[in-house]
């Protein structure tokens, strides 16, 4: 009232025109405009960092999904095979046959470079063995032309992806400068091509020398078994604990204490759970090291508080009138909870569980301590039960391992692994959103 | 106030259904109900009136032990339903609540179909042997709730999709489906519009032929229209209890008179 009376002391507000904005109103409008600008700036900054993050992840990680392939047409006659099988060094014989084929292909196109056996091994690995295995598996292909797609070694791959160049490279047992002449010739001949790197998605980890052969498949399986353990333990335990605390437990000091502790547990650094897991599950209970079972148990401890907190929140959100209604027609407390409250809280519980699982899926620190990092997952577990107990890695642990390796070839693998991990996390979050939308009830 | 003459004519004494003696309720240290003695008669509508916060709901909730669900609440005194103490250790509150049904202030149908709303009570109490019997109970209850004609074609529709007045009548149908002997209603019309209120009041009058009805209301007109007995509560005390006509025309206690004439409350 004060500003109005200041302008027209006698008549009060009525004489002030609505179209004439006074100083006070202008001030408020400006404050509002400024606040909006701050908000937009904050969102824009957030979006900017998100875009930077995604472009860097994609630009660094996409090359991991491509591999360099050297594609050579090769025909093995029955006579050649008999001859090679008669030799003392059989794979060497096959290798020589392959080199001859490659040489003639290059010659055909008028490219004259030296193709020696050692260089081929550096470029393509043990070609002879690969060819010999192929023909012993497919004897009917003898005599026909077969296109062999041989994965080029990581350094050659790096040469095409710009990681390795003539100026920066040093001669090593992996690649020598002179080999690059051969590589250039192969490229000119159109023998080199880029293919989708299936082995990266389906394969297992390789040795520290062989970034080209590294795949994330085995650790995806490891993560899967861990998540099974986490889901199987934390959902029932978490939901049962929340229902008890929310619906049945008396309100006293003891339950207050439990409540405070659960909230605190949610804030405990995950590495603490890791060392707890190491002490309890491995050193005391002697469960196998590096096993998804142990990883799952540790992550269960970590996920429980998240699930309990979100479950209790969704139970609280169910209106008390529903409980009264059920009790009023003579339902027992348990019937009221299980017939009415729990179904209404279910979407919230599921969403919380999925978010908890997504957190657990991306967790690395506790896995450091129970030996799931640095472990070379060279194969898939044999069978379902073995999946829980056989040593394995997990996606984030695998990424960490690759990032820590010396060979730069692993760098793009780590980024590629992050893309795969993000795909899993995003799909879990999308599922959570869909569930929430689909089952949300209004009352 | 024409209704009052009608109420006076109908005064007659029924046998006592619920006998409450020396009732005390404490919420922690708060003494919410003090020395209340009331006899609820069978086939009668008893109204509880009084200013807000005087303990009407609290006392009503003692009659079907709904206060058991509140941790801090403590109930003392004797409550006898047909001569049996309902706070006896051997009494299962779940069974009691099937006998003493309750309708709440805000309509609170389950977010399920109309059919399932009504069928829930009979199902958990095992009142129907088969689907046909259950169908029969549902129809009978919905008819008693005076809502059958409105919902008979959409029993599968959600109960929460009905209008407020329909929801409340559905809740009444749900309460009568378990064949209660006493029906407690806590301000059943306070969330309803006048037309829905009139429908529910009419329904209460019909229910009187079979049940003992206890209704909490803060509308004195409503108490006068639907009840035969009225209890006036004030600050946790039962100030006056008697024939509705007498309470409204010739109150004994000065506090009753000032509440009815609008001076307190
Ligand atoms: N759950 C509760 N916990 C503590 N005090 C309560 C609770 N419910 C009611 N009360 C108290 O008991 C008194 C009576 O409340 P209530 O029975 O709801 O009154 P009314 O229904 O007549 O308006 C009030 O003082 C209220 O604050
Ligand atoms: Mg009340």
Coordinates of N, CA and C in Angstrom, one line a residue, chain A residues 233-431:
Chain A
X233 N 18.9 -60.5 -4.4 CA 19.1 -60.3 -2.9 C 18.5 -59.0 -2.5
X234 N 18.8 -57.9 -3.2 CA 18.5 -56.6 -2.7 C 17.0 -56.3 -2.8
X235 N 16.4 -56.8 -3.9 CA 14.9 -56.5 -4.0 C 14.1 -57.1 -2.9
X236 N 14.2 -58.4 -2.7 CA 13.4 -59.0 -1.6 C 13.8 -58.5 -0.2
X237 N 15.1 -58.4 0.0 CA 15.5 -57.9 1.4 C 15.1 -56.5 1.6
X238 N 15.4 -55.6 0.6 CA 15.1 -54.2 0.7 C 13.6 -54.0 0.8
X239 N 12.7 -54.7 0.0 CA 11.3 -54.4 0.1 C 10.8 -54.9 1.4
X240 N 11.2 -56.1 1.9 CA 10.7 -56.6 3.1 C 11.1 -55.7 4.3
X241 N 12.4 -55.2 4.3 CA 12.8 -54.3 5.3 C 12.0 -53.0 5.3
X242 N 11.7 -52.5 4.1 CA 11.0 -51.2 4.1 C 9.6 -51.4 4.5
X243 N 8.9 -52.5 4.1 CA 7.5 -52.7 4.5 C 7.5 -52.9 6.0
X244 N 8.4 -53.6 6.6 CA 8.4 -53.8 8.0 C 8.6 -52.4 8.7
X245 N 9.6 -51.7 8.3 CA 9.9 -50.4 8.9 C 8.7 -49.4 8.8
X246 N 8.1 -49.4 7.6 CA 7.1 -48.4 7.3 C 5.8 -48.7 7.8
X247 N 5.4 -50.0 7.8 CA 4.0 -50.4 8.1 C 3.9 -51.0 9.5
X248 N 4.9 -51.8 9.9 CA 4.7 -52.6 11.1 C 5.5 -52.1 12.3
X249 N 6.7 -51.6 12.1 CA 7.6 -51.3 13.2 C 7.0 -50.2 14.1
X250 N 7.1 -50.4 15.4 CA 6.7 -49.3 16.3 C 7.6 -48.1 16.1
X251 N 7.1 -46.9 16.4 CA 8.0 -45.7 16.4 C 8.7 -45.6 17.7
X252 N 9.9 -46.0 17.8 CA 10.7 -45.7 19.0 C 12.1 -45.4 18.7
X253 N 12.9 -45.3 19.8 CA 14.3 -44.9 19.6 C 15.0 -45.8 18.6
X254 N 14.8 -47.1 18.9 CA 15.5 -48.2 18.2 C 15.2 -48.1 16.6
X255 N 13.9 -47.9 16.3 CA 13.7 -47.8 14.8 C 14.2 -46.5 14.3
X256 N 14.2 -45.4 15.1 CA 14.8 -44.2 14.7 C 16.2 -44.4 14.3
X257 N 16.9 -45.1 15.2 CA 18.3 -45.3 15.0 C 18.6 -46.1 13.7
X258 N 17.7 -47.1 13.5 CA 17.9 -47.9 12.3 C 17.7 -47.0 11.1
X259 N 16.7 -46.1 11.1 CA 16.4 -45.2 10.0 C 17.5 -44.3 9.7
X260 N 18.1 -43.7 10.8 CA 19.3 -42.8 10.6 C 20.4 -43.6 10.0
X261 N 20.6 -44.8 10.4 CA 21.7 -45.6 9.9 C 21.5 -46.0 8.5
X262 N 20.3 -46.3 8.1 CA 20.1 -46.6 6.7 C 20.4 -45.4 5.8
X263 N 19.9 -44.2 6.2 CA 20.3 -43.0 5.4 C 21.8 -42.8 5.4
X264 N 22.4 -43.1 6.5 CA 23.9 -42.9 6.5 C 24.6 -43.9 5.5
X265 N 24.1 -45.1 5.6 CA 24.7 -46.2 4.7 C 24.6 -45.8 3.2
X266 N 23.6 -45.1 2.9 CA 23.5 -44.7 1.5 C 24.6 -43.7 1.1
X267 N 25.2 -43.1 2.1 CA 26.2 -42.1 1.8 C 27.6 -42.6 2.0
X268 N 27.7 -43.9 2.4 CA 29.0 -44.5 2.6 C 29.7 -44.6 1.3
X269 N 31.0 -44.2 1.2 CA 31.7 -44.4 -0.1 C 31.8 -45.9 -0.4
X270 N 31.7 -46.2 -1.7 CA 31.5 -47.5 -2.1 C 32.8 -48.4 -1.9
X271 N 33.9 -47.7 -1.8 CA 35.2 -48.5 -1.5 C 35.1 -49.1 -0.2
X272 N 34.4 -48.5 0.8 CA 34.2 -49.0 2.1 C 33.5 -50.4 2.0
X273 N 32.5 -50.4 1.2 CA 31.8 -51.7 1.0 C 32.7 -52.7 0.4
X274 N 33.6 -52.2 -0.5 CA 34.6 -53.1 -1.1 C 35.5 -53.8 -0.1
X275 N 36.0 -53.0 0.8 CA 36.9 -53.6 1.8 C 36.2 -54.5 2.7
X276 N 34.9 -54.1 3.0 CA 34.1 -55.0 3.8 C 33.9 -56.3 3.1
X277 N 33.6 -56.3 1.8 CA 33.4 -57.5 1.1 C 34.7 -58.3 1.1
X278 N 35.8 -57.7 0.9 CA 37.1 -58.4 0.9 C 37.3 -59.1 2.3
X279 N 37.0 -58.4 3.4 CA 37.3 -59.0 4.7 C 36.3 -60.1 5.0
X280 N 35.0 -59.8 4.7 CA 34.0 -60.8 5.1 C 33.8 -61.9 4.1
X281 N 33.6 -61.6 2.8 CA 33.3 -62.6 1.9 C 34.5 -63.5 1.4
X282 N 35.6 -62.8 1.3 CA 36.8 -63.5 0.7 C 37.7 -64.0 1.9
X283 N 38.1 -63.2 2.8 CA 39.0 -63.6 3.8 C 38.4 -64.5 4.9
X284 N 37.1 -64.1 5.2 CA 36.5 -64.9 6.3 C 35.6 -66.0 5.7
X285 N 34.8 -65.8 4.7 CA 33.9 -66.8 4.2 C 34.6 -67.7 3.1
X286 N 35.8 -67.2 2.6 CA 36.5 -68.0 1.6 C 35.7 -68.2 0.3
X287 N 35.0 -67.2 -0.1 CA 34.3 -67.3 -1.4 C 35.4 -67.0 -2.4
X288 N 35.2 -67.5 -3.7 CA 36.2 -67.4 -4.7 C 36.5 -65.9 -5.0
X289 N 37.8 -65.6 -5.2 CA 38.1 -64.2 -5.6 C 37.7 -63.9 -7.0
X290 N 37.5 -62.7 -7.3 CA 37.1 -62.2 -8.7 C 35.8 -62.8 -9.2
X291 N 35.0 -63.4 -8.3 CA 33.8 -64.1 -8.8 C 32.7 -63.1 -8.8
X292 N 31.8 -63.1 -9.8 CA 30.6 -62.3 -9.8 C 29.8 -62.4 -8.6
X293 N 29.8 -63.6 -8.0 CA 29.0 -63.8 -6.8 C 29.4 -62.8 -5.7
X294 N 30.7 -62.7 -5.5 CA 31.2 -61.8 -4.4 C 31.0 -60.4 -4.8
X295 N 31.2 -60.1 -6.1 CA 30.9 -58.7 -6.6 C 29.5 -58.4 -6.3
X296 N 28.6 -59.3 -6.7 CA 27.2 -59.1 -6.5 C 26.8 -58.9 -5.0
X297 N 27.4 -59.7 -4.1 CA 27.1 -59.5 -2.7 C 27.5 -58.1 -2.2
X298 N 28.7 -57.7 -2.6 CA 29.2 -56.4 -2.2 C 28.3 -55.3 -2.8
X299 N 27.9 -55.4 -4.0 CA 27.0 -54.4 -4.6 C 25.6 -54.4 -4.0
X300 N 25.2 -55.6 -3.5 CA 23.9 -55.7 -2.8 C 24.0 -54.8 -1.6
X301 N 25.1 -54.9 -0.8 CA 25.2 -54.1 0.4 C 25.0 -52.6 0.0
X302 N 25.6 -52.3 -1.2 CA 25.6 -50.9 -1.6 C 24.3 -50.4 -2.1
X303 N 23.5 -51.4 -2.7 CA 22.3 -51.0 -3.3 C 21.1 -51.0 -2.3
X304 N 21.2 -51.8 -1.3 CA 20.1 -52.0 -0.3 C 19.6 -50.6 0.2
X305 N 20.5 -49.7 0.7 CA 20.0 -48.5 1.2 C 19.2 -47.7 0.2
X306 N 19.7 -47.7 -1.1 CA 19.0 -47.0 -2.2 C 17.6 -47.6 -2.3
X307 N 17.5 -48.9 -2.4 CA 16.2 -49.5 -2.6 C 15.3 -49.3 -1.4
X308 N 15.9 -49.4 -0.2 CA 15.0 -49.2 1.0 C 14.5 -47.8 1.1
X309 N 15.3 -46.8 0.8 CA 14.9 -45.4 0.8 C 13.8 -45.2 -0.2
X310 N 14.0 -45.7 -1.5 CA 13.0 -45.4 -2.5 C 11.7 -46.2 -2.2
X311 N 11.8 -47.4 -1.7 CA 10.6 -48.2 -1.4 C 9.8 -47.5 -0.3
X312 N 10.5 -47.0 0.8 CA 9.8 -46.4 1.9 C 9.1 -45.1 1.4
X313 N 9.8 -44.4 0.5 CA 9.2 -43.2 -0.1 C 7.9 -43.5 -0.8
X314 N 8.0 -44.6 -1.6 CA 6.7 -44.9 -2.4 C 5.7 -45.5 -1.5
X315 N 6.0 -46.2 -0.4 CA 5.0 -46.7 0.5 C 4.3 -45.5 1.2
X316 N 5.2 -44.5 1.6 CA 4.6 -43.3 2.3 C 3.7 -42.6 1.3
X317 N 4.0 -42.6 0.0 CA 3.2 -41.8 -0.9 C 1.8 -42.4 -1.1
X318 N 1.6 -43.7 -0.7 CA 0.2 -44.3 -0.8 C -0.6 -43.6 0.3
X319 N -1.8 -43.0 -0.1 CA -2.6 -42.3 0.8 C -3.0 -43.2 2.0
X320 N -3.0 -42.7 3.2 CA -3.4 -43.5 4.4 C -4.9 -43.9 4.3
X321 N -5.6 -43.1 3.5 CA -7.1 -43.5 3.4 C -7.2 -44.9 2.8
X322 N -6.3 -45.3 2.0 CA -6.4 -46.6 1.4 C -6.2 -47.7 2.5
X323 N -5.3 -47.5 3.4 CA -5.1 -48.4 4.5 C -6.3 -48.4 5.4
X324 N -6.8 -47.2 5.7 CA -8.0 -47.1 6.5 C -9.2 -47.9 5.9
X325 N -9.3 -47.7 4.5 CA -10.4 -48.4 3.8 C -10.3 -49.9 4.0
X326 N -9.1 -50.4 3.8 CA -8.9 -51.9 3.9 C -9.1 -52.3 5.3
X327 N -8.5 -51.6 6.3 CA -8.7 -52.0 7.7 C -10.2 -51.9 8.1
X328 N -10.9 -50.9 7.5 CA -12.3 -50.6 7.9 C -13.2 -51.8 7.4
X329 N -12.9 -52.5 6.4 CA -13.7 -53.6 6.0 C -13.2 -54.9 6.6
X330 N -12.3 -54.8 7.5 CA -11.8 -56.0 8.3 C -10.7 -56.7 7.7
X331 N -9.9 -56.0 6.9 CA -8.6 -56.7 6.4 C -7.6 -56.6 7.6
X332 N -6.7 -57.6 7.6 CA -5.7 -57.5 8.6 C -4.6 -56.5 8.1
X333 N -3.7 -56.1 8.9 CA -2.7 -55.2 8.5 C -1.9 -55.7 7.3
X334 N -1.6 -57.0 7.4 CA -0.8 -57.6 6.3 C -1.6 -57.6 5.0
X335 N -2.9 -58.0 5.1 CA -3.7 -58.0 3.9 C -3.8 -56.6 3.3
X336 N -4.0 -55.6 4.2 CA -4.0 -54.2 3.7 C -2.8 -53.8 3.0
X337 N -1.6 -54.3 3.5 CA -0.4 -53.9 2.9 C -0.2 -54.7 1.6
X338 N -0.4 -56.0 1.6 CA -0.1 -56.8 0.4 C -1.2 -56.6 -0.7
X339 N -2.5 -56.4 -0.3 CA -3.5 -56.3 -1.3 C -3.6 -54.9 -1.9
X340 N -3.3 -53.9 -1.1 CA -3.6 -52.5 -1.5 C -2.4 -51.6 -1.6
X341 N -1.6 -51.6 -0.5 CA -0.5 -50.6 -0.5 C 0.6 -51.0 -1.4
X342 N 1.0 -52.3 -1.3 CA 2.1 -52.7 -2.2 C 1.9 -52.6 -3.7
X343 N 0.7 -53.0 -4.2 CA 0.5 -52.8 -5.6 C 0.6 -51.3 -6.0
X344 N 0.1 -50.4 -5.1 CA 0.1 -49.0 -5.5 C 1.6 -48.5 -5.4
X345 N 2.4 -49.1 -4.6 CA 3.7 -48.6 -4.4 C 4.7 -49.2 -5.4
X346 N 4.2 -50.3 -6.1 CA 5.1 -51.1 -6.9 C 5.8 -50.3 -8.0
X347 N 5.2 -49.4 -8.7 CA 6.0 -48.7 -9.8 C 7.1 -47.9 -9.1
X348 N 6.9 -47.3 -8.0 CA 8.0 -46.5 -7.4 C 9.1 -47.5 -6.9
X349 N 8.7 -48.6 -6.4 CA 9.7 -49.6 -5.9 C 10.5 -50.1 -7.1
X350 N 9.8 -50.4 -8.2 CA 10.6 -50.9 -9.4 C 11.5 -49.8 -9.9
X351 N 11.0 -48.6 -10.0 CA 11.9 -47.5 -10.5 C 13.1 -47.4 -9.6
X352 N 12.9 -47.4 -8.3 CA 14.0 -47.3 -7.3 C 15.0 -48.4 -7.5
X353 N 14.4 -49.6 -7.7 CA 15.3 -50.8 -7.9 C 16.1 -50.7 -9.1
X354 N 15.5 -50.2 -10.2 CA 16.3 -50.1 -11.5 C 17.4 -49.1 -11.3
X355 N 17.0 -48.0 -10.7 CA 18.1 -46.9 -10.5 C 19.2 -47.5 -9.6
X356 N 18.8 -48.2 -8.6 CA 19.8 -48.8 -7.7 C 20.7 -49.8 -8.5
X357 N 20.1 -50.6 -9.4 CA 20.8 -51.5 -10.2 C 21.8 -50.8 -11.2
X358 N 21.3 -49.7 -11.7 CA 22.1 -49.0 -12.7 C 23.3 -48.4 -12.0
X359 N 23.1 -47.9 -10.8 CA 24.2 -47.5 -10.0 C 25.2 -48.6 -9.8
X360 N 24.7 -49.7 -9.4 CA 25.6 -50.9 -9.1 C 26.3 -51.3 -10.3
X361 N 25.6 -51.2 -11.5 CA 26.3 -51.7 -12.7 C 27.5 -50.8 -13.1
X362 N 27.4 -49.5 -12.7 CA 28.5 -48.6 -13.1 C 29.6 -48.5 -12.0
X363 N 29.4 -49.3 -10.9 CA 30.3 -49.1 -9.8 C 31.6 -49.8 -10.0
X364 N 32.7 -49.2 -9.7 CA 34.0 -49.8 -10.0 C 34.8 -50.0 -8.7
X365 N 34.7 -49.0 -7.8 CA 35.6 -49.0 -6.6 C 35.6 -50.2 -5.8
X366 N 34.4 -50.8 -5.4 CA 34.4 -51.9 -4.6 C 35.0 -53.2 -5.3
X367 N 34.9 -53.1 -6.7 CA 35.4 -54.3 -7.4 C 36.9 -54.3 -7.4
X368 N 37.5 -53.1 -7.2 CA 39.0 -53.1 -7.1 C 39.5 -54.0 -6.0
X369 N 38.7 -54.0 -4.9 CA 39.2 -54.7 -3.8 C 39.0 -56.2 -3.7
X370 N 38.0 -56.6 -4.6 CA 37.8 -58.1 -4.5 C 38.3 -58.8 -5.7
X371 N 39.2 -58.1 -6.4 CA 40.0 -58.8 -7.5 C 39.3 -58.9 -8.8
X372 N 38.3 -58.0 -9.1 CA 37.7 -58.1 -10.4 C 38.3 -57.1 -11.3
X373 N 39.2 -56.3 -10.8 CA 39.9 -55.4 -11.7 C 41.3 -56.0 -12.0
X374 N 41.8 -55.9 -13.3 CA 43.1 -56.4 -13.6 C 43.0 -57.9 -13.9
X375 N 41.9 -58.5 -13.7 CA 41.7 -59.9 -14.0 C 41.5 -59.9 -15.5
X376 N 42.2 -60.8 -16.2 CA 42.0 -60.9 -17.7 C 40.9 -62.0 -17.9
X377 N 39.8 -61.5 -18.3 CA 38.7 -62.4 -18.6 C 38.9 -62.9 -20.0
X378 N 39.5 -64.1 -20.1 CA 39.9 -64.6 -21.4 C 38.8 -65.5 -22.0
X379 N 37.7 -65.7 -21.3 CA 36.7 -66.6 -21.9 C 35.4 -66.4 -21.1
X380 N 34.4 -67.1 -21.7 CA 33.1 -67.1 -21.1 C 33.0 -68.2 -20.0
X381 N 32.2 -68.0 -19.0 CA 32.0 -69.1 -18.0 C 31.4 -70.3 -18.7
X382 N 31.7 -71.5 -18.2 CA 31.0 -72.7 -18.8 C 29.8 -73.0 -18.0
X383 N 28.7 -72.6 -18.4 CA 27.4 -72.9 -17.8 C 26.9 -71.8 -16.9
X384 N 25.6 -72.0 -16.5 CA 25.0 -70.9 -15.7 C 25.5 -70.7 -14.3
X385 N 25.7 -71.8 -13.6 CA 26.1 -71.7 -12.2 C 27.6 -71.3 -12.2
X386 N 28.4 -71.7 -13.1 CA 29.8 -71.3 -13.2 C 29.9 -69.8 -13.4
X387 N 28.9 -69.2 -14.0 CA 28.9 -67.8 -14.2 C 29.0 -67.0 -12.9
X388 N 28.4 -67.6 -11.8 CA 28.5 -66.9 -10.5 C 29.9 -67.1 -9.9
X389 N 30.5 -68.2 -10.1 CA 31.7 -68.5 -9.2 C 33.0 -68.4 -10.0
X390 N 33.0 -68.6 -11.3 CA 34.2 -68.5 -12.0 C 34.7 -67.1 -12.1
X391 N 36.0 -66.9 -12.0 CA 36.5 -65.5 -12.0 C 36.1 -64.8 -13.3
X392 N 35.7 -63.6 -13.2 CA 35.3 -62.8 -14.3 C 35.6 -61.4 -14.0
X393 N 35.4 -60.6 -15.0 CA 35.5 -59.1 -14.8 C 34.1 -58.5 -14.9
X394 N 34.0 -57.2 -14.7 CA 32.7 -56.6 -14.9 C 33.0 -55.4 -15.8
X395 N 31.9 -54.9 -16.5 CA 32.1 -53.8 -17.5 C 33.0 -52.6 -17.0
X396 N 32.6 -52.0 -15.9 CA 33.5 -50.9 -15.4 C 34.9 -51.3 -15.0
X397 N 35.0 -52.5 -14.5 CA 36.3 -53.0 -14.1 C 37.1 -53.2 -15.3
X398 N 36.5 -53.8 -16.3 CA 37.2 -54.0 -17.6 C 37.7 -52.7 -18.2
X399 N 36.8 -51.7 -18.2 CA 37.2 -50.4 -18.7 C 38.4 -49.8 -18.0
X400 N 38.3 -50.0 -16.7 CA 39.4 -49.5 -15.8 C 40.7 -50.2 -16.2
X401 N 40.6 -51.5 -16.3 CA 41.8 -52.3 -16.7 C 42.4 -51.8 -18.0
X402 N 41.6 -51.6 -19.0 CA 42.1 -51.2 -20.3 C 42.7 -49.8 -20.2
X403 N 42.0 -48.9 -19.5 CA 42.6 -47.6 -19.4 C 43.9 -47.6 -18.7
X404 N 44.2 -48.6 -17.8 CA 45.4 -48.6 -17.1 C 46.6 -49.2 -17.9
X405 N 46.2 -49.9 -19.0 CA 47.3 -50.6 -19.7 C 48.2 -49.6 -20.5
X406 N 49.4 -50.1 -20.8 CA 50.4 -49.2 -21.4 C 50.1 -49.0 -22.9
X407 N 49.8 -50.0 -23.6 CA 49.6 -50.0 -25.0 C 48.5 -49.0 -25.4
X408 N 48.8 -48.0 -26.2 CA 47.8 -47.0 -26.6 C 46.6 -47.6 -27.3
X409 N 46.7 -48.8 -27.9 CA 45.6 -49.5 -28.5 C 44.5 -49.7 -27.6
X410 N 44.8 -49.8 -26.3 CA 43.7 -50.1 -25.3 C 42.9 -48.9 -25.0
X411 N 43.4 -47.7 -25.4 CA 42.8 -46.4 -25.0 C 41.4 -46.4 -25.7
X412 N 41.3 -46.7 -27.0 CA 40.1 -46.6 -27.7 C 39.1 -47.7 -27.2
X413 N 39.7 -48.8 -26.7 CA 38.9 -49.9 -26.2 C 38.1 -49.4 -25.0
X414 N 38.9 -48.7 -24.1 CA 38.3 -48.2 -22.9 C 37.1 -47.2 -23.2
X415 N 37.3 -46.4 -24.2 CA 36.2 -45.5 -24.6 C 35.1 -46.3 -25.2
X416 N 35.4 -47.3 -26.0 CA 34.3 -48.1 -26.6 C 33.6 -48.8 -25.5
X417 N 34.3 -49.3 -24.5 CA 33.6 -50.0 -23.4 C 32.7 -49.0 -22.7
X418 N 33.1 -47.8 -22.6 CA 32.2 -46.8 -21.9 C 30.9 -46.6 -22.7
X419 N 31.1 -46.6 -24.0 CA 29.8 -46.5 -24.9 C 28.9 -47.6 -24.6
X420 N 29.5 -48.9 -24.5 CA 28.6 -50.0 -24.2 C 28.0 -49.9 -22.9
X421 N 28.7 -49.5 -21.9 CA 28.2 -49.3 -20.5 C 27.1 -48.3 -20.5
X422 N 27.3 -47.2 -21.2 CA 26.3 -46.1 -21.2 C 25.0 -46.6 -21.9
X423 N 25.2 -47.5 -22.9 CA 24.0 -48.0 -23.6 C 23.2 -48.8 -22.6
X424 N 23.9 -49.6 -21.8 CA 23.1 -50.4 -20.8 C 22.5 -49.5 -19.8
X425 N 23.2 -48.5 -19.3 CA 22.7 -47.6 -18.2 C 21.5 -46.8 -18.8
X426 N 21.6 -46.3 -20.0 CA 20.5 -45.5 -20.6 C 19.3 -46.4 -20.8
X427 N 19.5 -47.7 -21.2 CA 18.3 -48.5 -21.5 C 17.7 -48.8 -20.1
X428 N 18.5 -49.0 -19.1 CA 17.8 -49.3 -17.8 C 17.0 -48.1 -17.3
X429 N 17.6 -46.9 -17.5 CA 16.8 -45.7 -17.1 C 15.6 -45.5 -17.9
X430 N 15.7 -45.8 -19.2 CA 14.5 -45.7 -20.0 C 13.4 -46.7 -19.6
X431 N 13.8 -47.9 -19.2 CA 12.9 -48.9 -18.7 C 12.2 -48.3 -17.4

